[in-house]
PDB file of C-alpha atoms in Angstrom:
ATOM      1  CA  MET A   1     114.043 112.476  95.140  1.00 41.00           C
ATOM      2  CA  GLY A   2     116.476 113.177  92.327  1.00 40.00           C
ATOM      3  CA  GLU A   3     120.175 112.601  91.778  1.00 43.00           C
ATOM      4  CA  ARG A   4     121.362 114.708  94.678  1.00 52.00           C
ATOM      5  CA  ILE A   5     122.849 114.527  98.153  1.00 62.00           C
ATOM      6  CA  ILE A   6     120.371 113.575 100.876  1.00 72.00           C
ATOM      7  CA  ARG A   7     120.632 113.281 104.646  1.00 76.00           C
ATOM      8  CA  LEU A   8     119.760 110.276 106.760  1.00 83.00           C
ATOM      9  CA  SER A   9     116.648 111.929 108.185  1.00 81.00           C
ATOM     10  CA  GLU A  10     115.315 112.651 104.675  1.00 80.00           C
ATOM     11  CA  LEU A  11     115.903 109.101 103.464  1.00 83.00           C
ATOM     12  CA  MET A  12     114.261 107.527 106.509  1.00 87.00           C
ATOM     13  CA  ALA A  13     111.246 109.826 106.188  1.00 85.00           C
ATOM     14  CA  TYR A  14     110.950 108.829 102.517  1.00 82.00           C
ATOM     15  CA  HIS A  15     110.855 105.135 103.472  1.00 86.00           C
ATOM     16  CA  GLU A  16     108.826 105.756 106.667  1.00 88.00           C
ATOM     17  CA  VAL A  17     111.432 103.909 108.731  1.00 91.00           C
ATOM     18  CA  LYS A  18     110.959 104.196 112.495  1.00 90.00           C
ATOM     19  CA  GLU A  19     114.169 102.514 113.687  1.00 92.00           C
ATOM     20  CA  VAL A  20     116.171 105.758 113.743  1.00 92.00           C
ATOM     21  CA  TYR A  21     118.227 107.091 116.647  1.00 92.00           C
ATOM     22  CA  LYS A  22     118.471 110.901 116.844  1.00 87.00           C
ATOM     23  CA  ASP A  23     118.848 111.289 113.059  1.00 84.00           C
ATOM     24  CA  SER A  24     122.325 109.736 113.330  1.00 89.00           C
ATOM     25  CA  VAL A  25     121.849 105.955 113.089  1.00 94.00           C
ATOM     26  CA  ALA A  26     119.188 103.773 111.505  1.00 95.00           C
ATOM     27  CA  CYS A  27     119.059  99.984 111.414  1.00 96.00           C
ATOM     28  CA  PHE A  28     116.072  98.204 109.935  1.00 95.00           C
ATOM     29  CA  ARG A  29     114.772  95.184 108.014  1.00 95.00           C
ATOM     30  CA  MET A  30     114.596  95.824 104.289  1.00 93.00           C
ATOM     31  CA  ASP A  31     112.118  93.825 102.184  1.00 92.00           C
ATOM     32  CA  ASN A  32     109.304  94.337  99.689  1.00 89.00           C
ATOM     33  CA  SER A  33     107.071  95.836 102.382  1.00 90.00           C
ATOM     34  CA  LEU A  34     109.420  98.823 102.754  1.00 89.00           C
ATOM     35  CA  VAL A  35     107.642 101.998 101.682  1.00 84.00           C
ATOM     36  CA  ASN A  36     108.922 103.343  98.337  1.00 80.00           C
ATOM     37  CA  ILE A  37     111.405 100.500  97.828  1.00 78.00           C
ATOM     38  CA  ASP A  38     110.563 100.456  94.111  1.00 69.00           C
ATOM     39  CA  THR A  39     110.868 104.208  93.592  1.00 63.00           C
ATOM     40  CA  ILE A  40     114.439 104.946  94.592  1.00 59.00           C
ATOM     41  CA  PRO A  41     116.327 106.902  91.915  1.00 58.00           C
ATOM     42  CA  PRO A  42     120.130 107.160  92.085  1.00 61.00           C
ATOM     43  CA  VAL A  43     121.144 109.365  95.009  1.00 63.00           C
ATOM     44  CA  PHE A  44     124.289 110.378  96.850  1.00 65.00           C
ATOM     45  CA  ALA A  45     123.503 109.757 100.530  1.00 74.00           C
ATOM     46  CA  ASP A  46     125.582 111.765 103.016  1.00 76.00           C
ATOM     47  CA  MET A  47     126.073 108.704 105.199  1.00 84.00           C
ATOM     48  CA  PHE A  48     127.790 105.348 105.392  1.00 90.00           C
ATOM     49  CA  SER A  49     125.785 102.211 104.767  1.00 92.00           C
ATOM     50  CA  PHE A  50     126.126  98.535 105.731  1.00 96.00           C
ATOM     51  CA  LEU A  51     123.610  96.324 103.910  1.00 96.00           C
ATOM     52  CA  LEU A  52     123.627  92.524 104.340  1.00 97.00           C
ATOM     53  CA  VAL A  53     121.354  90.300 102.251  1.00 97.00           C
ATOM     54  CA  GLU A  54     119.618  87.621 104.302  1.00 97.00           C
ATOM     55  CA  SER A  55     117.587  85.946 101.535  1.00 96.00           C
ATOM     56  CA  GLY A  56     116.464  86.399  97.959  1.00 96.00           C
ATOM     57  CA  THR A  57     118.206  88.631  95.438  1.00 95.00           C
ATOM     58  CA  ALA A  58     118.321  92.317  94.595  1.00 92.00           C
ATOM     59  CA  MET A  59     119.728  94.410  91.776  1.00 90.00           C
ATOM     60  CA  PHE A  60     121.600  97.560  92.684  1.00 86.00           C
ATOM     61  CA  SER A  61     123.069 100.273  90.508  1.00 79.00           C
ATOM     62  CA  ILE A  62     126.342 101.396  92.116  1.00 78.00           C
ATOM     63  CA  ASN A  63     128.043 104.280  90.351  1.00 67.00           C
ATOM     64  CA  CYS A  64     126.005 103.413  87.238  1.00 64.00           C
ATOM     65  CA  ARG A  65     127.091  99.739  87.265  1.00 75.00           C
ATOM     66  CA  GLU A  66     124.393  97.078  87.645  1.00 82.00           C
ATOM     67  CA  CYS A  67     125.178  94.386  90.233  1.00 87.00           C
ATOM     68  CA  SER A  68     123.191  91.439  91.564  1.00 92.00           C
ATOM     69  CA  PHE A  69     123.381  90.494  95.241  1.00 94.00           C
ATOM     70  CA  ARG A  70     122.191  87.449  97.169  1.00 95.00           C
ATOM     71  CA  ARG A  71     122.423  85.941 100.668  1.00 97.00           C
ATOM     72  CA  GLY A  72     125.768  86.636 102.304  1.00 97.00           C
ATOM     73  CA  ASP A  73     126.595  89.640 100.133  1.00 96.00           C
ATOM     74  CA  MET A  74     127.344  92.715 102.233  1.00 96.00           C
ATOM     75  CA  LEU A  75     127.499  96.155 100.659  1.00 94.00           C
ATOM     76  CA  LEU A  76     129.581  98.815 102.368  1.00 93.00           C
ATOM     77  CA  LEU A  77     128.724 102.158 100.826  1.00 88.00           C
ATOM     78  CA  SER A  78     130.325 105.563 101.391  1.00 83.00           C
ATOM     79  CA  PRO A  79     128.896 109.045 100.704  1.00 75.00           C
ATOM     80  CA  SER A  80     130.700 109.097  97.341  1.00 64.00           C
ATOM     81  CA  SER A  81     128.597 106.187  96.024  1.00 70.00           C
ATOM     82  CA  LEU A  82     125.733 106.854  93.608  1.00 68.00           C
ATOM     83  CA  VAL A  83     123.272 104.114  94.548  1.00 78.00           C
ATOM     84  CA  ALA A  84     119.822 102.891  93.497  1.00 78.00           C
ATOM     85  CA  ILE A  85     117.828  99.673  93.887  1.00 83.00           C
ATOM     86  CA  THR A  86     116.641  98.589  90.454  1.00 82.00           C
ATOM     87  CA  GLY A  87     114.811  95.385  91.351  1.00 86.00           C
ATOM     88  CA  GLN A  88     114.400  92.604  93.911  1.00 90.00           C
ATOM     89  CA  SER A  89     112.903  89.137  94.210  1.00 93.00           C
ATOM     90  CA  ASP A  90     109.696  88.494  96.154  1.00 93.00           C
ATOM     91  CA  ASP A  91     111.677  86.829  98.942  1.00 95.00           C
ATOM     92  CA  PHE A  92     114.310  89.572  99.228  1.00 95.00           C
ATOM     93  CA  VAL A  93     115.206  90.385 102.838  1.00 96.00           C
ATOM     94  CA  ALA A  94     118.194  92.365 104.129  1.00 96.00           C
ATOM     95  CA  MET A  95     119.303  94.220 107.217  1.00 97.00           C
ATOM     96  CA  HIS A  96     120.432  97.774 106.587  1.00 96.00           C
ATOM     97  CA  LEU A  97     122.494  99.967 108.906  1.00 96.00           C
ATOM     98  CA  LEU A  98     122.917 103.654 108.027  1.00 94.00           C
ATOM     99  CA  CYS A  99     125.316 105.908 109.914  1.00 93.00           C
ATOM    100  CA  GLU A 100     125.382 109.679 109.417  1.00 87.00           C
ATOM    101  CA  ARG A 101     128.672 110.773 107.879  1.00 82.00           C
ATOM    102  CA  SER A 102     130.030 112.938 110.693  1.00 79.00           C
ATOM    103  CA  LEU A 103     129.273 110.249 113.292  1.00 84.00           C
ATOM    104  CA  PHE A 104     130.900 107.478 111.256  1.00 87.00           C
ATOM    105  CA  GLU A 105     133.996 109.561 110.554  1.00 81.00           C
ATOM    106  CA  HIS A 106     134.257 110.401 114.240  1.00 81.00           C
ATOM    107  CA  MET A 107     134.107 106.699 115.113  1.00 85.00           C
ATOM    108  CA  LEU A 108     136.766 105.942 112.485  1.00 82.00           C
ATOM    109  CA  SER A 109     139.046 108.500 114.109  1.00 77.00           C
ATOM    110  CA  SER A 110     138.650 106.798 117.505  1.00 78.00           C
ATOM    111  CA  PHE A 111     140.514 103.614 116.562  1.00 83.00           C
ATOM    112  CA  ASP A 112     143.491 103.386 114.198  1.00 80.00           C
ATOM    113  CA  ALA A 113     142.541  99.914 112.940  1.00 85.00           C
ATOM    114  CA  TYR A 114     139.331 101.351 111.494  1.00 87.00           C
ATOM    115  CA  GLN A 115     141.419 103.028 108.786  1.00 80.00           C
ATOM    116  CA  SER A 116     141.102  99.749 106.870  1.00 85.00           C
ATOM    117  CA  TYR A 117     137.599 101.001 106.116  1.00 88.00           C
ATOM    118  CA  SER A 118     139.066 104.098 104.450  1.00 79.00           C
ATOM    119  CA  LEU A 119     141.327 101.939 102.292  1.00 77.00           C
ATOM    120  CA  PHE A 120     138.435  99.628 101.415  1.00 84.00           C
ATOM    121  CA  PHE A 121     136.217 102.492 100.271  1.00 81.00           C
ATOM    122  CA  CYS A 122     139.042 104.048  98.256  1.00 72.00           C
ATOM    123  CA  ARG A 123     140.328 100.902  96.566  1.00 71.00           C
ATOM    124  CA  THR A 124     137.228  98.917  95.592  1.00 75.00           C
ATOM    125  CA  GLU A 125     134.994  99.690  92.632  1.00 70.00           C
ATOM    126  CA  THR A 126     132.338  97.241  93.837  1.00 74.00           C
ATOM    127  CA  PRO A 127     132.297  97.597  97.628  1.00 86.00           C
ATOM    128  CA  VAL A 128     130.907  94.175  98.527  1.00 91.00           C
ATOM    129  CA  LEU A 129     132.027  91.473 100.936  1.00 94.00           C
ATOM    130  CA  HIS A 130     131.026  87.832 100.459  1.00 95.00           C
ATOM    131  CA  LEU A 131     130.269  86.170 103.815  1.00 96.00           C
ATOM    132  CA  THR A 132     129.758  82.506 104.672  1.00 96.00           C
ATOM    133  CA  ASP A 133     126.438  81.379 106.124  1.00 96.00           C
ATOM    134  CA  VAL A 134     127.909  81.347 109.631  1.00 97.00           C
ATOM    135  CA  GLN A 135     129.407  84.833 109.192  1.00 97.00           C
ATOM    136  CA  THR A 136     126.146  86.099 107.710  1.00 97.00           C
ATOM    137  CA  ASP A 137     124.081  84.828 110.642  1.00 97.00           C
ATOM    138  CA  GLY A 138     126.522  86.373 113.128  1.00 97.00           C
ATOM    139  CA  VAL A 139     126.460  89.838 111.524  1.00 97.00           C
ATOM    140  CA  LEU A 140     122.680  89.712 111.066  1.00 97.00           C
ATOM    141  CA  ALA A 141     122.296  88.963 114.779  1.00 97.00           C
ATOM    142  CA  SER A 142     124.438  91.995 115.656  1.00 97.00           C
ATOM    143  CA  MET A 143     122.440  94.239 113.332  1.00 97.00           C
ATOM    144  CA  ARG A 144     119.144  93.034 114.802  1.00 97.00           C
ATOM    145  CA  GLN A 145     120.457  93.863 118.285  1.00 96.00           C
ATOM    146  CA  ILE A 146     121.190  97.408 117.148  1.00 96.00           C
ATOM    147  CA  SER A 147     117.724  97.688 115.605  1.00 96.00           C
ATOM    148  CA  ASP A 148     116.101  96.441 118.833  1.00 95.00           C
ATOM    149  CA  THR A 149     118.125  98.909 120.924  1.00 95.00           C
ATOM    150  CA  ILE A 150     116.976 101.792 118.725  1.00 94.00           C
ATOM    151  CA  LYS A 151     113.327 100.752 119.055  1.00 92.00           C
ATOM    152  CA  LYS A 152     113.333 100.397 122.846  1.00 88.00           C
ATOM    153  CA  SER A 153     113.794 103.144 125.399  1.00 82.00           C
ATOM    154  CA  TYR A 154     116.592 102.022 127.707  1.00 82.00           C
ATOM    155  CA  VAL A 155     117.977 104.200 130.479  1.00 87.00           C
ATOM    156  CA  TYR A 156     121.458 103.663 129.027  1.00 89.00           C
ATOM    157  CA  GLN A 157     120.301 103.416 125.420  1.00 91.00           C
ATOM    158  CA  LYS A 158     123.010 105.613 123.894  1.00 89.00           C
ATOM    159  CA  ASN A 159     125.775 103.789 125.779  1.00 91.00           C
ATOM    160  CA  ILE A 160     124.451 100.380 124.748  1.00 94.00           C
ATOM    161  CA  LEU A 161     124.092 101.517 121.149  1.00 94.00           C
ATOM    162  CA  ASN A 162     127.604 102.956 121.103  1.00 92.00           C
ATOM    163  CA  HIS A 163     129.095  99.631 122.252  1.00 94.00           C
ATOM    164  CA  GLN A 164     126.944  97.629 119.834  1.00 96.00           C
ATOM    165  CA  MET A 165     128.047  99.833 116.929  1.00 95.00           C
ATOM    166  CA  HIS A 166     131.717  99.378 117.776  1.00 94.00           C
ATOM    167  CA  ALA A 167     131.180  95.621 118.164  1.00 95.00           C
ATOM    168  CA  LEU A 168     129.599  95.456 114.699  1.00 96.00           C
ATOM    169  CA  PHE A 169     132.345  97.582 113.118  1.00 95.00           C
ATOM    170  CA  LEU A 170     134.996  95.291 114.635  1.00 95.00           C
ATOM    171  CA  GLN A 171     133.088  92.217 113.486  1.00 96.00           C
ATOM    172  CA  VAL A 172     132.938  93.487 109.904  1.00 96.00           C
ATOM    173  CA  LEU A 173     136.524  94.782 110.144  1.00 95.00           C
ATOM    174  CA  GLU A 174     137.709  91.160 110.178  1.00 94.00           C
ATOM    175  CA  PHE A 175     136.255  90.712 106.675  1.00 95.00           C
ATOM    176  CA  VAL A 176     137.410  94.149 105.482  1.00 93.00           C
ATOM    177  CA  ASP A 177     140.994  93.449 106.594  1.00 91.00           C
ATOM    178  CA  ALA A 178     140.968  90.168 104.700  1.00 90.00           C
ATOM    179  CA  ARG A 179     139.644  91.896 101.566  1.00 87.00           C
ATOM    180  CA  VAL A 180     142.130  94.787 101.762  1.00 83.00           C
ATOM    181  CA  ALA A 181     145.020  92.346 102.256  1.00 82.00           C
ATOM    182  CA  VAL A 182     144.437  90.719  98.855  1.00 81.00           C
ATOM    183  CA  LEU A 183     143.846  93.894  96.872  1.00 74.00           C
ATOM    184  CA  PRO A 184     146.514  94.669  94.245  1.00 69.00           C
ATOM    185  CA  PRO A 185     149.448  96.656  95.629  1.00 63.00           C
ATOM    186  CA  ALA A 186     149.257 100.413  95.324  1.00 55.00           C
ATOM    187  CA  VAL A 187     150.558 101.857  92.069  1.00 53.00           C
ATOM    188  CA  ASN A 188     153.413 104.350  92.599  1.00 60.00           C
ATOM    189  CA  HIS A 189     152.832 104.069  96.379  1.00 74.00           C
ATOM    190  CA  ASN A 190     149.917 106.547  96.073  1.00 81.00           C
ATOM    191  CA  GLU A 191     147.555 104.593  98.299  1.00 75.00           C
ATOM    192  CA  ALA A 192     150.229 104.045 100.949  1.00 76.00           C
ATOM    193  CA  LEU A 193     150.888 107.792 100.898  1.00 85.00           C
ATOM    194  CA  PHE A 194     147.173 108.515 101.265  1.00 82.00           C
ATOM    195  CA  HIS A 195     147.000 106.138 104.231  1.00 74.00           C
ATOM    196  CA  ARG A 196     149.902 107.974 105.909  1.00 82.00           C
ATOM    197  CA  PHE A 197     148.084 111.257 105.294  1.00 87.00           C
ATOM    198  CA  ILE A 198     144.936 109.913 106.998  1.00 79.00           C
ATOM    199  CA  LEU A 199     146.901 108.716 110.034  1.00 75.00           C
ATOM    200  CA  LEU A 200     148.544 112.142 110.350  1.00 85.00           C
ATOM    201  CA  LEU A 201     145.181 113.837 109.952  1.00 85.00           C
ATOM    202  CA  ILE A 202     143.663 111.814 112.807  1.00 77.00           C
ATOM    203  CA  GLN A 203     146.483 112.988 115.074  1.00 80.00           C
ATOM    204  CA  HIS A 204     146.551 116.658 114.080  1.00 87.00           C
ATOM    205  CA  TYR A 205     143.235 117.743 112.513  1.00 86.00           C
ATOM    206  CA  ARG A 206     142.236 119.852 115.527  1.00 88.00           C
ATOM    207  CA  GLU A 207     145.213 122.170 115.285  1.00 92.00           C
ATOM    208  CA  GLU A 208     146.341 121.816 111.653  1.00 93.00           C
ATOM    209  CA  HIS A 209     143.685 122.816 109.110  1.00 94.00           C
ATOM    210  CA  TYR A 210     145.829 123.274 106.015  1.00 94.00           C
ATOM    211  CA  LEU A 211     147.374 120.779 103.633  1.00 94.00           C
ATOM    212  CA  ASP A 212     150.851 122.301 103.699  1.00 95.00           C
ATOM    213  CA  PHE A 213     151.439 120.966 107.239  1.00 95.00           C
ATOM    214  CA  TYR A 214     150.697 117.386 106.151  1.00 95.00           C
ATOM    215  CA  ALA A 215     152.783 117.746 102.999  1.00 94.00           C
ATOM    216  CA  ARG A 216     155.762 118.941 105.053  1.00 94.00           C
ATOM    217  CA  ARG A 217     155.404 116.026 107.458  1.00 94.00           C
ATOM    218  CA  LEU A 218     155.360 113.654 104.482  1.00 93.00           C
ATOM    219  CA  SER A 219     158.329 115.445 102.866  1.00 93.00           C
ATOM    220  CA  ILE A 220     156.475 116.183  99.633  1.00 94.00           C
ATOM    221  CA  SER A 221     154.957 119.266  98.035  1.00 94.00           C
ATOM    222  CA  THR A 222     151.406 120.393  98.731  1.00 94.00           C
ATOM    223  CA  THR A 223     150.597 120.151  95.018  1.00 94.00           C
ATOM    224  CA  TYR A 224     151.812 116.564  94.828  1.00 94.00           C
ATOM    225  CA  LEU A 225     149.905 115.474  97.960  1.00 93.00           C
ATOM    226  CA  SER A 226     146.748 117.142  96.685  1.00 94.00           C
ATOM    227  CA  ARG A 227     147.110 115.334  93.353  1.00 92.00           C
ATOM    228  CA  VAL A 228     147.655 111.976  95.060  1.00 90.00           C
ATOM    229  CA  ILE A 229     144.589 112.370  97.296  1.00 88.00           C
ATOM    230  CA  ARG A 230     142.450 113.294  94.299  1.00 86.00           C
ATOM    231  CA  LYS A 231     143.780 110.349  92.262  1.00 84.00           C
ATOM    232  CA  VAL A 232     143.211 107.781  95.010  1.00 79.00           C
ATOM    233  CA  THR A 233     139.840 108.985  96.289  1.00 76.00           C
ATOM    234  CA  GLN A 234     138.337 111.304  93.643  1.00 77.00           C
ATOM    235  CA  LYS A 235     137.948 113.792  96.506  1.00 80.00           C
ATOM    236  CA  THR A 236     139.852 116.900  97.518  1.00 85.00           C
ATOM    237  CA  ALA A 237     142.138 117.083 100.532  1.00 88.00           C
ATOM    238  CA  GLY A 238     139.732 119.646 101.967  1.00 87.00           C
ATOM    239  CA  TYR A 239     136.975 117.022 102.016  1.00 82.00           C
ATOM    240  CA  PHE A 240     138.932 114.966 104.547  1.00 82.00           C
ATOM    241  CA  ILE A 241     140.270 117.848 106.650  1.00 88.00           C
ATOM    242  CA  SER A 242     136.901 119.631 106.813  1.00 86.00           C
ATOM    243  CA  GLY A 243     135.082 116.343 107.403  1.00 79.00           C
ATOM    244  CA  MET A 244     137.134 115.562 110.513  1.00 78.00           C
ATOM    245  CA  LEU A 245     136.740 119.102 111.882  1.00 86.00           C
ATOM    246  CA  TYR A 246     133.010 119.203 111.179  1.00 84.00           C
ATOM    247  CA  ALA A 247     132.392 115.802 112.793  1.00 75.00           C
ATOM    248  CA  GLU A 248     134.201 116.890 115.956  1.00 82.00           C
ATOM    249  CA  ALA A 249     132.451 120.273 115.997  1.00 87.00           C
ATOM    250  CA  CYS A 250     129.052 118.538 115.819  1.00 83.00           C
ATOM    251  CA  ARG A 251     130.018 116.230 118.668  1.00 77.00           C
ATOM    252  CA  LEU A 252     131.182 119.087 120.884  1.00 86.00           C
ATOM    253  CA  LEU A 253     128.045 121.137 120.197  1.00 87.00           C
ATOM    254  CA  VAL A 254     125.653 118.305 121.018  1.00 78.00           C
ATOM    255  CA  TYR A 255     127.455 116.253 123.644  1.00 75.00           C
ATOM    256  CA  THR A 256     129.259 118.900 125.736  1.00 84.00           C
ATOM    257  CA  ASP A 257     128.270 122.171 127.366  1.00 88.00           C
ATOM    258  CA  MET A 258     131.351 123.989 126.058  1.00 92.00           C
ATOM    259  CA  THR A 259     130.621 127.496 124.815  1.00 95.00           C
ATOM    260  CA  ILE A 260     130.858 128.080 121.087  1.00 95.00           C
ATOM    261  CA  GLN A 261     133.836 130.324 121.720  1.00 95.00           C
ATOM    262  CA  ALA A 262     135.537 127.510 123.664  1.00 95.00           C
ATOM    263  CA  ILE A 263     134.830 125.051 120.839  1.00 95.00           C
ATOM    264  CA  ALA A 264     136.329 127.466 118.322  1.00 95.00           C
ATOM    265  CA  TYR A 265     139.428 127.722 120.529  1.00 95.00           C
ATOM    266  CA  ASP A 266     139.588 123.941 121.067  1.00 93.00           C
ATOM    267  CA  LEU A 267     139.512 123.374 117.304  1.00 94.00           C
ATOM    268  CA  HIS A 268     142.138 126.080 116.724  1.00 95.00           C
ATOM    269  CA  PHE A 269     140.067 128.530 114.688  1.00 95.00           C
ATOM    270  CA  SER A 270     141.353 132.104 114.740  1.00 93.00           C
ATOM    271  CA  ASP A 271     138.153 133.291 116.420  1.00 94.00           C
ATOM    272  CA  GLN A 272     134.485 132.441 116.922  1.00 95.00           C
ATOM    273  CA  SER A 273     133.499 134.195 113.699  1.00 95.00           C
ATOM    274  CA  ALA A 274     135.856 132.041 111.614  1.00 95.00           C
ATOM    275  CA  PHE A 275     134.478 128.911 113.268  1.00 95.00           C
ATOM    276  CA  GLY A 276     130.912 130.080 112.620  1.00 95.00           C
ATOM    277  CA  LYS A 277     131.595 130.610 108.918  1.00 95.00           C
ATOM    278  CA  PHE A 278     133.221 127.186 108.629  1.00 94.00           C
ATOM    279  CA  PHE A 279     130.381 125.454 110.440  1.00 93.00           C
ATOM    280  CA  LYS A 280     127.638 127.180 108.461  1.00 91.00           C
ATOM    281  CA  SER A 281     129.307 126.216 105.169  1.00 89.00           C
ATOM    282  CA  ASN A 282     129.032 122.544 106.223  1.00 84.00           C
ATOM    283  CA  ALA A 283     125.774 122.444 108.180  1.00 84.00           C
ATOM    284  CA  GLY A 284     123.807 125.167 106.425  1.00 87.00           C
ATOM    285  CA  MET A 285     123.130 126.796 109.792  1.00 90.00           C
ATOM    286  CA  SER A 286     124.997 128.518 112.595  1.00 94.00           C
ATOM    287  CA  PRO A 287     126.567 126.547 115.471  1.00 93.00           C
ATOM    288  CA  GLN A 288     124.058 128.100 117.877  1.00 93.00           C
ATOM    289  CA  ARG A 289     121.071 127.045 115.791  1.00 91.00           C
ATOM    290  CA  TYR A 290     122.525 123.544 115.375  1.00 87.00           C
ATOM    291  CA  ARG A 291     122.895 123.259 119.147  1.00 88.00           C
ATOM    292  CA  THR A 292     119.411 124.666 119.788  1.00 87.00           C
ATOM    293  CA  GLU A 293     117.801 122.123 117.464  1.00 81.00           C
ATOM    294  CA  ARG A 294     119.715 119.277 119.125  1.00 68.00           C
ATOM    295  CA  PRO A 295     119.510 119.855 122.893  1.00 57.00           C
ATOM    296  CA  LEU A 296     122.431 118.767 125.065  1.00 53.00           C
ATOM    297  CA  ARG A 297     122.132 115.003 125.461  1.00 49.00           C
ATOM    298  CA  THR A 298     124.961 114.185 127.825  1.00 44.00           C
ATOM    299  CA  ARG A 299     128.263 115.552 128.956  1.00 41.00           C
ATOM    300  CA  HIS A 300     129.756 112.154 128.239  1.00 40.00           C
ATOM    301  CA  THR A 301     131.996 112.125 125.163  1.00 43.00           C
ATOM    302  CA  SER A 302     130.221 109.267 123.392  1.00 44.00           C
ATOM    303  CA  PRO A 303     129.426 110.319 119.827  1.00 45.00           C
ATOM    304  CA  LEU A 304     125.995 108.686 119.910  1.00 54.00           C
TER     305      LEU A 304
END
């Protein structure tokens, strides 16, 4: 693997991890027995990552900055992070939860309070939380539950996993909220403006695909909003708009029996062809092929 973008399925195959649910979620124990733990070059992973150190120490390179982590340190990593493990002690143990980008972004859009995660990722150079021993044990227990659910075949496995994921995100949200609350105030209100943009996007992304709508609602120019988003996040506005649309398109293709034409209509594309071009530019395949390779799992709207 080189310095490139990789998917969750690729990364788990590289480490020979078995605790993976439908190429969308993985949660596993990370220690020196993990296959290829010492041969991980810097990569951009197209997923969100929660890593909590249980014991020992490890050195990580995060966006080319070396950092040491020990028990109680929790890394929250976004797809924009360039990450590598550069060393670890013999007694290093951690629990690691990985969530495929489109699934995580869909879950963020399901609950307004989760937008604290967006602010955390945008405003912290070193995305780490420092937990007490009691907090560490509580989060580790939740992560082990998720790992056990992935490994076992329950009748209601996806429903259980969905609830466990939300429970973990809420548990960690307590610490994220506390961290965000003490961050320096936004300079020139840029971060507050970005947060307002995200809240608008959650409400309107299905029908409004262009930045000019959001700029008008915020009473600013499209150029200015684009500049602010780039300054705060180092990403384009299109990254966020397309990300929301793509996450919902994936969910509808896999978890409903709606026709592709109906999905295109539901997401307010001009026609099925326009939707197909958009989807292929994100997934590297047509909507029909994506659906064929991931058979309908349930008509329930759970993203898992």
